[in-house]
Short mmCIF file of C-alpha atoms in Angstrom, two decimals:
data_model
loop_
_atom_site.label_atom_id
_atom_site.label_comp_id
_atom_site.label_asym_id
_atom_site.label_seq_id
_atom_site.Cartn_x
_atom_site.Cartn_y
_atom_site.Cartn_z
CA MET G 23 285.72 143.18 72.00
CA SER G 24 282.32 142.90 69.96
CA ARG G 25 282.78 142.01 66.62
CA ARG G 26 282.12 144.68 63.43
CA PRO G 27 278.68 144.40 62.26
CA LEU G 28 279.08 143.11 58.19
CA ILE G 29 277.47 146.09 56.05
CA GLY G 30 276.67 145.07 52.73
CA ILE G 31 277.36 147.91 50.04
CA THR G 32 275.71 147.40 46.61
CA THR G 33 277.81 148.71 43.69
CA SER G 34 277.69 147.93 40.20
CA ASP G 35 280.45 145.57 38.69
CA ARG G 36 282.23 148.27 36.77
CA LYS G 37 282.35 150.95 39.67
CA SER G 38 285.81 152.63 39.92
CA GLN G 39 288.08 151.90 43.00
CA ILE G 40 288.17 155.49 43.93
CA ALA G 41 284.70 155.52 44.65
CA TRP G 42 284.49 152.50 45.93
CA LEU G 43 287.06 153.58 48.49
CA PHE G 44 284.93 156.01 49.66
CA ASP G 45 282.01 153.93 50.35
CA TRP G 46 284.48 151.32 51.91
CA PHE G 47 286.01 154.12 54.60
CA ALA G 48 282.42 155.55 55.10
CA VAL G 49 281.56 152.34 56.87
CA TRP G 50 284.78 151.31 58.16
CA ARG G 51 285.62 154.76 59.88
CA HIS G 52 282.02 154.26 61.91
CA GLY G 53 282.76 150.81 63.23
CA GLY G 54 281.55 148.57 60.77
CA ARG G 55 282.66 145.88 58.27
CA PRO G 56 282.25 146.64 54.34
CA ARG G 57 281.20 143.92 52.10
CA ARG G 58 281.02 144.94 48.63
CA LEU G 59 277.87 143.46 46.59
CA SER G 60 277.53 143.35 42.94
CA PRO G 61 275.74 141.17 40.65
CA SER G 62 279.08 139.35 39.88
CA ARG G 63 279.72 138.87 43.18
CA PRO G 64 277.87 136.36 45.67
CA TRP G 65 276.15 137.83 48.80
CA PRO G 66 276.23 136.35 52.13
CA GLU G 67 273.39 134.61 53.43
CA THR G 68 273.13 137.08 56.50
CA LEU G 69 274.05 140.90 56.69
CA ASP G 70 273.68 143.03 59.87
CA GLY G 71 273.28 145.77 57.78
CA LEU G 72 272.41 147.38 53.66
CA ILE G 73 273.34 149.92 52.32
CA ILE G 74 272.08 150.73 48.62
CA GLY G 75 274.65 152.58 46.88
CA GLY G 76 274.54 154.96 44.12
CA GLY G 77 274.97 154.25 40.05
CA ASP G 78 273.05 153.98 36.93
CA ASP G 79 269.23 154.49 36.05
CA ILE G 80 266.46 152.48 37.43
CA GLN G 81 264.50 150.62 34.85
CA ALA G 82 261.52 152.30 33.64
CA HIS G 83 259.35 149.13 33.53
CA LEU G 84 259.66 149.07 37.29
CA TYR G 85 257.70 152.03 37.88
CA ASP G 86 255.65 151.93 34.96
CA ALA G 87 257.54 154.84 32.99
CA GLU G 88 258.18 155.67 29.60
CA VAL G 89 261.99 153.93 28.60
CA GLN G 90 264.43 156.52 28.20
CA LEU G 91 266.55 156.31 25.58
CA ASP G 92 269.48 158.16 26.38
CA VAL G 93 270.33 156.96 29.94
CA ARG G 94 272.66 154.03 31.43
CA VAL G 95 270.93 151.04 33.11
CA ASP G 96 272.31 147.86 35.17
CA PRO G 97 269.32 145.39 35.23
CA GLN G 98 271.72 142.52 36.55
CA ARG G 99 272.02 144.99 39.68
CA ASP G 100 268.16 145.88 39.54
CA GLU G 101 267.56 142.40 39.78
CA LEU G 102 270.19 142.08 42.71
CA GLU G 103 268.86 144.77 44.99
CA LEU G 104 265.66 143.91 44.73
CA GLU G 105 266.25 140.63 45.72
CA LEU G 106 268.25 142.01 48.62
CA LEU G 107 265.48 144.48 50.02
CA GLU G 108 263.15 141.39 49.50
CA THR G 109 265.20 139.12 51.56
CA PHE G 110 266.63 141.61 54.22
CA ILE G 111 264.06 144.27 54.93
CA PRO G 112 261.50 141.55 56.49
CA GLN G 113 263.80 140.38 58.76
CA GLY G 114 264.44 143.80 60.31
CA THR G 115 267.82 144.57 58.69
CA PRO G 116 268.99 148.28 59.03
CA VAL G 117 269.18 149.52 55.46
CA LEU G 118 270.31 152.80 53.93
CA GLY G 119 269.87 153.77 50.29
CA ILE G 120 271.90 156.78 48.65
CA CYS G 121 270.86 158.27 45.23
CA ARG G 122 269.95 155.33 43.12
CA GLY G 123 269.13 153.50 46.49
CA ALA G 124 266.52 155.74 47.61
CA GLN G 125 264.91 155.76 44.60
CA LEU G 126 264.81 151.42 44.22
CA ILE G 127 263.75 151.33 48.10
CA ASN G 128 260.88 153.48 46.81
CA VAL G 129 259.85 151.55 43.92
CA HIS G 130 260.70 148.47 45.74
CA LEU G 131 257.65 149.54 48.01
CA GLY G 132 255.43 150.65 44.89
CA GLY G 133 256.64 154.10 44.56
CA THR G 134 257.08 155.98 41.38
CA LEU G 135 260.34 157.96 40.40
CA ASP G 136 260.28 161.25 38.08
CA PRO G 137 262.47 159.66 35.24
CA ASP G 138 264.52 163.12 34.44
CA ILE G 139 264.14 165.83 36.93
CA TYR G 140 265.51 168.25 34.26
CA THR G 141 262.49 167.86 31.53
CA SER G 142 259.99 167.83 34.21
CA HIS G 143 260.71 170.89 36.04
CA GLU G 144 260.95 173.72 33.65
CA GLY G 145 264.07 175.95 34.30
CA LEU G 146 265.39 173.84 37.00
CA LYS G 147 269.23 174.77 37.26
CA ARG G 148 271.67 171.78 36.38
CA ARG G 149 273.65 170.33 39.65
CA ARG G 150 276.21 167.83 39.21
CA THR G 151 278.88 167.92 42.21
CA VAL G 152 280.04 165.84 44.62
CA LEU G 153 280.36 169.18 46.72
CA PRO G 154 277.67 170.86 48.89
CA ARG G 155 275.96 172.90 46.74
CA LYS G 156 272.54 172.42 47.14
CA THR G 157 270.49 173.17 50.43
CA VAL G 158 267.76 170.75 51.63
CA ASP G 159 265.05 171.31 54.52
CA ILE G 160 264.55 168.40 56.90
CA VAL G 161 261.21 167.29 58.32
CA ALA G 162 261.22 168.27 61.93
CA ASP G 163 260.77 164.84 64.33
CA SER G 164 261.44 162.62 61.70
CA ARG G 165 263.88 159.75 62.06
CA LEU G 166 266.37 161.52 59.44
CA HIS G 167 266.32 164.59 61.54
CA ARG G 168 266.74 163.20 64.78
CA ILE G 169 269.91 161.10 62.97
CA LEU G 170 271.27 164.38 61.30
CA ARG G 171 270.39 166.76 64.43
CA VAL G 172 269.74 169.68 62.04
CA SER G 173 266.85 171.06 60.56
CA TRP G 174 268.48 171.91 57.16
CA CYS G 175 271.79 170.80 56.05
CA ARG G 176 274.10 171.70 52.51
CA ILE G 177 274.47 168.57 50.54
CA ASN G 178 275.65 167.21 47.00
CA SER G 179 273.51 166.54 43.80
CA LEU G 180 274.78 163.70 41.15
CA HIS G 181 271.11 162.72 40.19
CA HIS G 182 268.72 163.48 37.45
CA GLN G 183 266.04 161.05 38.55
CA ALA G 184 263.90 161.38 41.96
CA VAL G 185 261.21 160.31 43.80
CA ASN G 186 257.83 161.22 42.83
CA ARG G 187 254.68 159.05 44.41
CA ALA G 188 256.12 157.26 47.51
CA GLY G 189 255.52 153.61 47.96
CA ARG G 190 254.03 151.72 50.88
CA GLY G 191 254.38 152.95 54.33
CA ILE G 192 257.31 155.75 53.12
CA ALA G 193 257.27 159.19 54.40
CA ILE G 194 258.81 161.98 52.29
CA VAL G 195 261.14 163.50 54.78
CA ALA G 196 263.39 166.02 53.11
CA ARG G 197 263.02 168.34 49.95
CA ASP G 198 265.30 170.66 48.28
CA ARG G 199 264.30 174.33 47.80
CA ASP G 200 263.47 173.69 44.23
CA GLY G 201 260.58 171.38 46.03
CA LEU G 202 262.46 167.88 44.66
CA VAL G 203 262.44 164.76 47.22
CA GLN G 204 265.67 164.37 48.79
CA GLY G 205 265.03 162.03 52.01
CA ILE G 206 262.36 159.00 52.30
CA GLU G 207 261.93 156.92 55.28
CA SER G 208 259.35 154.02 56.43
CA ARG G 209 256.86 154.35 58.99
CA ASP G 210 256.99 150.46 59.33
CA HIS G 211 260.61 149.66 59.87
CA ASP G 212 262.95 150.97 62.54
CA PHE G 213 265.67 152.15 59.70
CA LEU G 214 264.86 152.43 56.45
CA ILE G 215 266.17 155.27 54.91
CA GLY G 216 266.95 156.76 51.74
CA VAL G 217 268.68 160.23 50.66
CA GLN G 218 269.16 161.46 47.28
CA TRP G 219 272.41 162.77 48.28
CA HIS G 220 275.90 160.87 48.60
CA PRO G 221 276.82 160.78 52.48
CA GLU G 222 280.21 158.85 51.43
CA TRP G 223 281.48 161.98 49.72
CA LEU G 224 281.04 164.65 52.49
CA ILE G 225 283.80 163.34 54.64
CA PHE G 226 284.31 166.32 56.64
CA ASN G 227 280.74 166.87 57.02
CA ARG G 228 279.17 166.09 60.54
CA PRO G 229 275.54 165.60 59.95
CA GLN G 230 276.56 163.30 57.12
CA GLN G 231 278.72 161.15 58.95
CA ARG G 232 276.03 160.57 61.62
CA LEU G 233 273.58 159.35 59.00
CA VAL G 234 276.61 156.61 58.08
CA ARG G 235 277.37 156.18 61.89
CA ALA G 236 273.51 155.40 62.77
CA LEU G 237 273.25 152.89 60.07
CA VAL G 238 276.39 151.01 61.32
CA ALA G 239 275.43 151.79 64.93
CA ALA G 240 271.69 150.15 64.35
CA ALA G 241 273.21 147.17 62.79
CA ALA G 242 275.71 146.71 65.84
CA GLN G 243 272.61 147.36 67.85
CA ARG G 244 270.69 144.43 66.36
CA THR G 245 273.63 142.02 66.02
CA ALA G 246 274.15 142.16 69.95
CA GLN G 247 270.23 141.61 70.70
CA GLY G 248 270.48 138.62 68.33
CA ALA G 249 273.64 137.35 70.01
CA GLY G 250 271.99 138.22 73.73
#
């Protein structure tokens, strides 16, 4: 029996155990072996797949924006995740960015963020919920579209930052009905995808579980090819 692919999942050191259990279960149920990665934990030299998880805001200077005084940042985590992307993207490791993770992938590749969607988009309705209350349209024939197998879906929303200018090789492949970027993917890599929502919380939502399953499957395929 082939081994489960090792999937690193980045978190902050202060993430709640309940939130981590959702991360763990999302990967384990689809055949992966979850490994928590945080600033205080040494990370392995090899990973079969990588999830850059949700969390605090990204430091504004990393994408040449003005510093926001009323937000929480985690510089050590920024450093860790940028180092992980620098290491594993060139190796062809499948990478999925979730919420903050999608933003960090974009920043890593030279893109920018909207520091606060509620100040830059007048009249935007405030939504902060783990329940699927927002509608997102998916670009046809994108990799994300082929994975989810839907042209639109309902998602949760826990963010106040969003991708603004796309980074190098990045295609914007999903937007919500307010026009905000909700999904990105790389044109240059087989599996480098970011979504602004949290599929790990949508455990009964089939399209969202296909996304995590696809990450684990891509990691398993890469591992099998390496073993061969």
